[in-house]
Structure formats: structure tokens, C-alpha cells
CSV table of C-alpha atoms in Angstrom, one decimal:
chain,number,residue,atom,x,y,z
A,181,MET,CA,8.4,27.9,-6.3
A,182,SER,CA,9.4,25.8,-9.7
A,183,GLN,CA,10.5,23.0,-7.4
A,184,VAL,CA,8.7,21.5,-4.6
A,185,ARG,CA,11.1,19.8,-1.8
A,186,PHE,CA,9.7,17.1,0.7
A,187,GLY,CA,10.4,17.1,4.1
A,188,PHE,CA,8.6,13.6,6.0
A,189,ILE,CA,7.6,12.9,9.2
A,190,GLY,CA,7.5,8.8,9.6
A,191,ALA,CA,8.9,5.8,7.6
A,192,GLY,CA,6.8,3.3,8.1
A,193,ALA,CA,5.1,1.3,5.2
A,194,ILE,CA,3.3,3.9,3.4
A,195,ALA,CA,6.3,6.6,3.4
A,196,VAL,CA,8.0,3.9,0.6
A,197,THR,CA,5.4,3.9,-2.3
A,198,SER,CA,4.1,7.7,-1.1
A,199,ALA,CA,8.2,9.2,-1.8
A,200,THR,CA,8.2,7.3,-5.0
A,201,SER,CA,5.4,8.9,-5.9
A,202,VAL,CA,7.1,12.6,-5.4
A,203,ASN,CA,10.0,11.5,-6.9
A,204,LYS,CA,8.7,10.6,-9.9
A,205,HIS,CA,7.4,14.3,-10.5
A,206,LYS,CA,9.7,15.8,-12.3
A,207,GLN,CA,9.6,19.2,-10.2
A,208,ALA,CA,9.5,17.5,-7.2
A,209,CYS,CA,12.1,15.9,-4.6
A,210,VAL,CA,11.8,13.5,-1.0
A,211,VAL,CA,15.2,16.1,0.8
A,212,ALA,CA,14.5,14.8,4.4
A,213,ILE,CA,13.0,12.3,6.6
A,214,GLN,CA,12.6,12.2,10.3
A,215,ASP,CA,10.7,9.2,12.7
A,216,LEU,CA,11.3,8.3,16.4
A,217,ASN,CA,13.0,4.8,15.0
A,218,CYS,CA,16.0,6.4,14.0
A,219,ASP,CA,17.4,3.1,12.0
A,220,ARG,CA,13.7,2.9,9.6
A,221,ALA,CA,14.4,6.5,8.5
A,222,THR,CA,18.2,6.4,7.8
A,223,GLN,CA,17.8,3.3,5.9
A,224,LEU,CA,14.7,4.7,4.1
A,225,ALA,CA,16.9,7.9,3.4
A,226,LYS,CA,19.8,5.5,1.9
A,227,ASP,CA,17.4,3.2,-0.5
A,228,LEU,CA,15.8,6.2,-1.2
A,229,ASN,CA,18.3,8.7,-1.5
A,230,ILE,CA,17.1,11.2,0.8
A,231,PRO,CA,19.7,13.8,1.6
A,232,ARG,CA,18.9,14.7,4.8
A,233,VAL,CA,17.6,12.5,7.9
A,234,TYR,CA,16.7,14.6,11.1
A,235,ALA,CA,16.0,12.9,14.8
A,236,THR,CA,13.2,15.4,15.8
A,237,ALA,CA,10.4,16.6,14.1
A,238,ASP,CA,10.8,20.5,14.9
A,239,GLU,CA,14.1,20.3,13.4
A,240,LEU,CA,12.9,18.9,10.0
A,241,PHE,CA,10.2,21.7,10.2
A,242,ALA,CA,13.2,24.4,10.9
A,243,ASP,CA,14.5,23.3,7.8
A,244,PRO,CA,14.2,26.1,5.0
A,245,GLY,CA,15.1,23.7,2.4
A,246,ILE,CA,11.9,22.2,3.0
A,247,ASP,CA,8.6,23.7,1.2
A,248,ALA,CA,6.4,20.8,2.3
A,249,VAL,CA,5.6,18.0,4.8
A,250,TYR,CA,3.9,14.7,4.3
A,251,ILE,CA,2.9,13.1,7.4
A,252,ALA,CA,2.6,9.5,8.4
A,253,VAL,CA,2.7,8.7,11.6
A,254,PRO,CA,0.1,7.4,14.4
A,255,ASN,CA,-3.1,9.6,14.4
A,256,LYS,CA,-3.1,10.6,17.6
A,257,PHE,CA,-0.2,12.9,16.4
A,258,HIS,CA,-1.8,14.1,13.3
A,259,VAL,CA,-3.1,17.3,14.3
A,260,GLU,CA,-0.1,18.6,16.6
A,261,LEU,CA,2.4,17.3,13.8
A,262,THR,CA,0.5,19.3,11.1
A,263,ILE,CA,-0.2,22.3,13.0
A,264,LYS,CA,3.5,23.0,14.0
A,265,ALA,CA,4.5,22.3,10.2
A,266,LEU,CA,2.1,24.8,8.9
A,267,ASN,CA,3.5,27.6,11.4
A,268,ALA,CA,6.5,26.9,10.5
A,269,GLY,CA,5.8,27.9,6.9
A,270,LYS,CA,5.1,24.4,5.2
A,271,HIS,CA,2.2,23.0,3.0
A,272,VAL,CA,1.2,19.6,4.1
A,273,ILE,CA,-0.3,16.4,2.6
A,274,LEU,CA,-1.6,14.7,5.7
A,275,GLU,CA,-2.2,10.9,5.9
A,276,LYS,CA,-5.4,9.5,6.7
A,277,PRO,CA,-8.0,10.0,9.1
A,278,PHE,CA,-7.2,13.9,9.6
A,279,ALA,CA,-7.9,13.6,13.3
A,280,MET,CA,-8.5,11.7,16.8
A,281,ASN,CA,-12.2,13.7,16.6
A,282,TYR,CA,-13.4,16.7,14.2
A,283,GLN,CA,-12.6,19.4,16.5
A,284,GLU,CA,-8.6,18.6,16.1
A,285,ALA,CA,-9.4,18.7,12.5
A,286,LEU,CA,-11.1,22.4,12.1
A,287,GLN,CA,-7.9,23.8,14.3
A,288,ALA,CA,-5.6,22.8,11.2
A,289,VAL,CA,-8.3,23.9,9.2
A,290,GLU,CA,-8.2,27.3,10.5
A,291,THR,CA,-4.3,27.1,11.3
A,292,ALA,CA,-4.1,27.0,7.5
A,293,ARG,CA,-6.2,29.5,6.8
A,294,LYS,CA,-4.5,31.7,8.9
A,295,ALA,CA,-0.4,31.0,8.0
A,296,GLY,CA,-1.6,30.9,4.2
A,297,LYS,CA,-0.2,27.9,3.6
A,298,VAL,CA,-2.2,24.8,1.7
A,299,LEU,CA,-3.8,21.9,3.9
A,300,THR,CA,-4.7,18.3,1.9
A,301,LEU,CA,-5.5,15.0,2.9
A,302,GLY,CA,-3.4,12.2,1.2
A,303,MET,CA,-7.1,10.6,0.3
A,304,ASN,CA,-5.8,8.4,-2.8
A,305,GLN,CA,-9.0,6.5,-3.9
A,306,ARG,CA,-10.5,10.0,-5.5
A,307,PHE,CA,-7.6,9.6,-7.9
A,308,VAL,CA,-8.2,5.7,-9.1
A,309,ASP,CA,-9.1,6.2,-13.1
A,310,SER,CA,-12.0,4.0,-12.3
A,311,VAL,CA,-13.6,6.3,-9.7
A,312,GLN,CA,-12.7,9.5,-11.7
A,313,ARG,CA,-14.7,7.8,-14.5
A,314,THR,CA,-17.7,7.3,-12.4
A,315,LYS,CA,-17.1,10.7,-11.2
A,316,ALA,CA,-17.1,12.1,-15.1
A,317,LEU,CA,-20.4,10.0,-15.7
A,318,VAL,CA,-21.7,11.6,-12.6
A,319,GLU,CA,-21.0,14.7,-13.8
A,320,GLN,CA,-22.7,14.4,-16.9
A,321,GLY,CA,-25.6,13.5,-15.3
A,322,ALA,CA,-25.9,10.0,-16.9
A,323,LEU,CA,-26.9,8.5,-13.3
A,324,GLY,CA,-29.9,10.5,-13.2
A,325,GLU,CA,-30.5,11.5,-9.4
A,326,ILE,CA,-28.6,9.2,-7.3
A,327,TYR,CA,-31.1,8.3,-4.3
A,328,HIS,CA,-28.3,5.6,-3.0
A,329,ALA,CA,-25.3,4.6,-2.5
A,330,LYS,CA,-23.1,1.3,-1.2
A,331,ALA,CA,-19.6,1.9,0.2
A,332,PHE,CA,-17.7,-1.1,1.4
A,333,TRP,CA,-14.3,-2.7,2.1
A,334,PHE,CA,-14.3,-6.4,3.6
A,335,ARG,CA,-10.7,-7.7,4.1
A,336,ARG,CA,-10.8,-11.4,5.6
A,337,THR,CA,-7.6,-11.5,8.0
A,338,GLY,CA,-6.4,-7.8,7.1
A,339,ILE,CA,-5.1,-6.3,11.0
A,340,PRO,CA,-2.2,-4.5,11.1
A,341,ARG,CA,0.5,-6.0,12.8
A,342,LEU,CA,-1.0,-7.2,16.4
A,343,GLY,CA,0.5,-5.4,19.7
A,344,THR,CA,0.9,-2.1,17.6
A,345,TRP,CA,-0.7,1.4,17.9
A,346,PHE,CA,-3.1,0.3,14.9
A,347,GLY,CA,-5.5,-1.1,17.0
A,348,ASN,CA,-5.1,1.1,20.3
A,349,ARG,CA,-7.6,3.3,20.4
A,350,ALA,CA,-5.9,5.8,22.5
A,351,LEU,CA,-3.2,5.9,19.6
A,352,ALA,CA,-5.4,5.4,17.1
A,353,GLY,CA,-8.6,7.0,17.6
A,354,GLY,CA,-10.6,4.0,16.0
A,355,GLY,CA,-9.8,0.9,13.7
A,356,CYS,CA,-11.1,-0.7,10.4
A,357,LEU,CA,-13.3,2.1,10.1
A,358,ASN,CA,-11.1,4.4,10.5
A,359,ASP,CA,-8.1,3.0,8.1
A,360,ILE,CA,-10.0,2.1,5.9
A,361,GLY,CA,-13.4,2.7,5.9
A,362,VAL,CA,-12.1,5.9,5.5
A,363,HIS,CA,-11.2,5.4,2.2
A,364,VAL,CA,-14.7,4.2,1.0
A,365,LEU,CA,-16.6,7.1,3.0
A,366,ASP,CA,-14.7,9.7,0.6
A,367,ALA,CA,-14.2,8.6,-2.0
A,368,CYS,CA,-18.1,8.1,-2.1
A,369,LEU,CA,-19.1,11.3,-0.7
A,370,HIS,CA,-17.0,12.8,-3.2
A,371,LEU,CA,-18.9,11.1,-6.4
A,372,LEU,CA,-22.0,12.3,-5.1
A,373,GLY,CA,-20.4,15.5,-4.2
A,374,LYS,CA,-22.3,15.9,-0.7
A,375,PHE,CA,-20.0,16.4,2.3
A,376,GLU,CA,-22.4,17.0,4.8
A,377,PRO,CA,-25.2,15.0,6.1
A,378,VAL,CA,-28.6,15.1,8.4
A,379,SER,CA,-27.8,11.9,10.6
A,380,VAL,CA,-25.9,9.1,10.8
A,381,TYR,CA,-26.5,5.4,12.7
A,382,GLY,CA,-23.6,3.1,13.7
A,383,ALA,CA,-22.7,0.1,14.6
A,384,THR,CA,-19.3,-0.9,14.8
A,385,TYR,CA,-17.9,-4.9,16.5
A,386,SER,CA,-14.4,-6.3,17.6
A,387,LYS,CA,-14.6,-9.9,17.1
A,388,PHE,CA,-11.1,-11.4,16.1
A,389,GLY,CA,-8.5,-8.3,17.2
A,390,PRO,CA,-9.2,-9.6,20.8
A,391,ARG,CA,-8.6,-12.7,20.4
A,392,GLY,CA,-5.1,-12.1,18.4
A,393,LEU,CA,-7.0,-13.3,15.5
A,394,GLY,CA,-7.4,-11.7,11.7
A,395,GLU,CA,-3.3,-10.0,11.4
A,396,GLY,CA,-2.8,-9.3,8.1
A,397,GLY,CA,0.6,-8.2,6.9
A,398,TRP,CA,0.8,-4.5,6.5
A,399,GLY,CA,2.5,-1.8,9.2
A,400,LYS,CA,5.8,-1.7,9.9
A,401,SER,CA,5.8,-0.5,13.7
A,402,ASP,CA,7.1,-2.2,16.9
A,403,ARG,CA,5.0,-4.7,18.3
A,404,GLU,CA,4.6,-2.9,22.2
A,405,GLY,CA,2.0,-5.7,23.8
A,406,LEU,CA,-0.9,-2.5,23.5
A,407,PRO,CA,-4.2,-3.9,23.6
A,408,PHE,CA,-6.9,-4.7,21.0
A,409,ASP,CA,-9.4,-2.4,21.8
A,410,VAL,CA,-10.9,-0.7,18.5
A,411,ASP,CA,-13.8,-1.9,15.8
A,412,ASP,CA,-12.9,-4.7,13.3
A,413,PHE,CA,-16.1,-4.7,11.9
A,414,ALA,CA,-18.2,-0.7,11.4
A,415,THR,CA,-21.6,-0.4,9.6
A,416,GLY,CA,-23.7,2.4,9.0
A,417,LEU,CA,-26.5,4.5,7.0
A,418,ILE,CA,-25.5,7.9,6.4
A,419,ARG,CA,-28.2,9.9,5.5
A,420,PHE,CA,-28.5,13.5,3.2
A,421,ALA,CA,-30.7,16.5,3.1
A,422,ASP,CA,-32.4,15.7,-0.4
A,423,GLY,CA,-33.5,11.8,1.3
A,424,SER,CA,-30.6,10.3,-0.4
A,425,THR,CA,-28.9,8.1,1.8
A,426,LEU,CA,-25.5,6.1,1.7
A,427,SER,CA,-24.6,2.6,3.3
A,428,LEU,CA,-20.9,2.3,4.3
A,429,ASP,CA,-20.0,-1.9,5.4
A,430,VAL,CA,-16.5,-2.1,6.4
A,431,SER,CA,-14.0,-4.8,8.0
A,432,TRP,CA,-10.7,-5.7,8.8
A,433,ALA,CA,-11.6,-9.4,10.1
A,434,ALA,CA,-14.5,-11.8,9.3
A,435,HIS,CA,-15.4,-15.2,7.8
A,436,MET,CA,-15.9,-14.5,3.7
A,437,HIS,CA,-15.4,-16.3,0.7
A,438,GLU,CA,-12.5,-13.3,-1.3
A,439,ALA,CA,-9.8,-12.2,0.9
A,440,SER,CA,-10.9,-8.7,0.3
A,441,ARG,CA,-13.5,-7.4,-1.6
A,442,TYR,CA,-14.2,-3.6,-2.0
A,443,ASP,CA,-16.6,-1.1,-4.6
A,444,ILE,CA,-18.7,1.4,-4.6
A,445,GLU,CA,-22.0,1.0,-6.4
A,446,LEU,CA,-24.2,4.4,-7.2
A,447,TYR,CA,-28.1,3.6,-7.9
A,448,GLY,CA,-29.3,6.5,-9.7
A,449,THR,CA,-33.1,7.4,-12.0
A,450,GLU,CA,-31.3,6.9,-14.9
A,451,GLY,CA,-28.6,4.7,-14.7
A,452,GLY,CA,-26.1,2.7,-12.0
A,453,ALA,CA,-22.4,2.2,-11.8
A,454,ARG,CA,-19.6,0.5,-10.1
A,455,ALA,CA,-16.6,2.8,-9.3
A,456,PHE,CA,-13.8,0.2,-9.1
A,457,SER,CA,-15.0,-2.4,-11.2
A,458,ASN,CA,-15.3,0.4,-13.6
A,459,THR,CA,-18.8,-0.6,-14.8
A,460,PHE,CA,-21.8,1.5,-15.6
A,461,TYR,CA,-25.0,0.3,-16.7
A,462,LYS,CA,-28.3,2.0,-18.1
A,463,PRO,CA,-31.9,0.7,-20.0
A,464,SER,CA,-30.9,0.8,-23.4
A,465,PRO,CA,-33.2,-0.5,-26.3
A,466,GLU,CA,-32.0,-4.0,-26.7
A,467,GLY,CA,-33.2,-4.3,-22.8
A,468,TYR,CA,-30.1,-3.2,-20.7
A,469,SER,CA,-26.5,-2.3,-21.6
A,470,VAL,CA,-23.2,-3.0,-19.2
A,471,VAL,CA,-20.9,-0.6,-19.8
A,472,GLN,CA,-17.0,-1.8,-19.0
A,473,SER,CA,-14.4,1.0,-18.6
A,474,PRO,CA,-16.6,4.1,-20.0
A,475,ALA,CA,-15.3,6.2,-22.5
A,476,VAL,CA,-15.0,9.7,-20.6
A,477,GLU,CA,-12.4,12.4,-20.2
A,478,ILE,CA,-10.7,12.1,-16.3
A,479,ARG,CA,-9.6,15.3,-15.0
A,480,TYR,CA,-6.2,14.0,-12.9
A,481,ARG,CA,-4.4,11.9,-15.6
A,482,HIS,CA,-1.8,11.5,-13.4
A,483,THR,CA,-4.1,9.4,-10.7
A,484,ASP,CA,-1.7,10.3,-8.4
A,485,ARG,CA,-2.3,12.1,-4.8
A,486,PHE,CA,1.1,13.7,-4.4
A,487,HIS,CA,1.0,15.1,-8.2
A,488,ASN,CA,-2.3,16.9,-7.5
A,489,PHE,CA,-0.8,18.0,-4.1
A,490,ILE,CA,2.5,19.4,-5.6
A,491,ASN,CA,0.6,20.5,-9.1
A,492,HIS,CA,-1.7,23.4,-6.9
A,493,LEU,CA,1.8,24.3,-4.8
A,494,LEU,CA,3.2,25.1,-8.8
A,495,GLY,CA,-0.2,26.7,-9.7
A,496,THR,CA,-1.1,24.2,-12.5
A,497,GLU,CA,-4.1,22.0,-10.9
A,498,GLU,CA,-7.3,22.6,-8.5
A,499,LEU,CA,-6.6,20.7,-5.0
A,500,CYS,CA,-9.0,18.0,-5.2
A,501,VAL,CA,-9.1,16.9,-1.5
A,502,THR,CA,-10.5,20.4,0.4
A,503,PRO,CA,-9.4,20.8,3.8
A,504,GLU,CA,-13.7,21.8,4.9
A,505,GLN,CA,-14.0,18.2,2.9
A,506,ALA,CA,-11.6,16.6,5.0
A,507,ALA,CA,-12.4,18.1,7.9
A,508,ASN,CA,-16.6,17.3,7.4
A,509,VAL,CA,-15.4,13.1,7.1
A,510,GLN,CA,-14.2,13.4,10.1
A,511,ARG,CA,-17.1,14.6,11.4
A,512,ILE,CA,-19.2,11.6,10.0
A,513,LEU,CA,-16.7,9.4,11.5
A,514,ASP,CA,-17.0,10.4,14.8
A,515,ALA,CA,-20.9,10.6,14.4
A,516,LEU,CA,-20.7,7.1,13.4
A,517,ASN,CA,-18.7,6.1,16.6
A,518,GLU,CA,-20.4,7.9,18.6
A,519,SER,CA,-24.0,6.6,17.3
A,520,ALA,CA,-21.9,2.9,17.4
A,521,ALA,CA,-21.5,4.1,21.4
A,522,THR,CA,-25.0,5.0,22.7
A,523,GLY,CA,-27.4,2.6,19.8
A,524,ARG,CA,-28.8,6.1,18.6
A,525,GLU,CA,-28.6,7.7,15.6
A,526,VAL,CA,-27.0,11.4,15.7
A,527,ARG,CA,-28.5,13.9,14.3
A,528,PHE,CA,-26.4,17.5,12.5
A,529,ALA,CA,-28.5,20.4,13.7
């Protein structure tokens, strides 16, 4: 394969930046798009010079001129469309979260294995330059034993458009935890190199969305008057077999000073780090050293999830997000939601 030709399923807000990323690669381009909202798909095709617009996903999957498919639709349809695309002989990069539940995710992983096709999740936070620098420090042993991590993403008013699928459990599966919490959770697990905890405890809250409050500027989906019945604040504690822990906090809406605040903090025996703040802390002869933008080599200089996927298909780069890792992230999300519903810790066998 010398050129990767993409078909896009979904023409929502995320599709614009995603298509732009694909088209920036010298050996890739978006050649087709499909969305249930035909006008939106046609407009995006016109804006980005995408030559073909399809009315249905099945028509796009049947196009022999497509090598890979990007899927960015309501979460309920992620796995159904992924399996169809894989069985049609297409490689797939899927928008987060993986699925509505862990069992669905496993079905997609197994389908990809049987079809001999590449499946990945578009977890873009792994590719952020500062996150990659922190990963390099961890791999070098600069932090020593990491015994605790804090991952958080707080938004003051960040609920996607109210009345749409984003806030509806039947279509989204969950709220802020599955939407933005998954980003910092996945990036933190990646930094730690641990995707299989022994137990999870979580709690979720829905205090703003049900009152019609907290809406942000994200989302192009049409308002359908759907009820808001998902979380707009979530918290959790994840424990690993070696005794280390990860705390997770996330909000779509909360009374707070900043409009948005997010980071991953790592606490090690030899040093500490803040991944998004691009800062490394360690003892020094002078007392303490704070290093901004540590001088380390990063693995993916393009800092782009699509370029990693494309390069992997071209045989020039290791795939960063494996489907097995992504399925384990979904398993943790499920456990956090289960714990929140029951009030009890969820233990993994």
C-alpha cells in the first residue's frame, strides 16, 4: 500500500479536524463521507474537496476505492459499524469511547483479528508533545517507582449541546466520564504502562444537565429534546496489583474558578511530573529542581493519531493504541459506572 484512502462515517464537529489531519499526510486522503444528515455531509465534502458522498454506511463500506474507515457517530453505533467495516475489508480508526460496554469492545477486537485488519482508537491525548515527553521520562526510569497518579479534566460549562445524543444514556452510554474522562484515563494508563487494575471505585453525579445548565460550545448534532440522564461529574480510584493507585476526576459542569483545567500528575520515588504542563520535578544538590519542557526524544514527532494509524498501515510505524488496550480502558469505564450505581468497589478476578 502506497496511499491510504479514507472513508468517513459521520460529519460532525470532530470530522473537520480529523479530515484535515488525514489530508495533511502525504500518503493519505479522504475520498468519501457519509452521514445521516445528508446536507451536513455534502457541505463538509464541498469544504474539504471530498469527492464522494454516500447516503448509507453500507454503500461506503462497499466502495473498493476505500482502504480505511474513520467512525465518529453516536457511541451506540460504534461497534456495529466497526464490525461491518472490518468485515468489508476496511481498516478502522474509531472515535472514543470504544463501545457501550466491554463485551461489545471484545466483539470488535475479535472481528479485527479474524479479518486480519487493523483496528485502533483515536486517543489523541497520547500524541500530545508534552505527554510523549513524560512517557519518555517514565521509560528512562527518571521518576523511579510511580506509586500514585492523578488524572483530571474539569470544565466549568462544557456539556455538549443539550437535547442531543451526547446527554442521553441510551445513545451515549455515559456522560463526562466516557466523553472527556476517557481521554485523561487512557493517557494516564499509557504513561504508567498499566491497563489491568485489580479494583475500581467510582461515583458519578448529574447536577447541571438535568436543569438545562452547563452547556458549552461543542457539538453540531440537532437538538431532539432528548432527556439528559448521564453524569456531568465523575470521580474514581483505580488500584493495581503492585499497590499503586490512580485517581480520576472529571466534569462537564461545575462551579470552579477556571473555565477548564486538566492534567496528569505522576508521583514517583525519584521524581514527579505533570504531563500536560510539561514539567518534571526532582531533588537536586541545590534543594529541588523544576524542569520545564525536559529535553528528551519523543517517539511520534508528528503528534497526530491519524498519522500514526496511516504510518502503521504503510509499515513504517508501530501502532500506538492497540485494540486490546482500548478494550481494557472500556472495561475500567464500565467498572467505574457499575461502582457508582451500586456504591460498592468492583474487583477484577
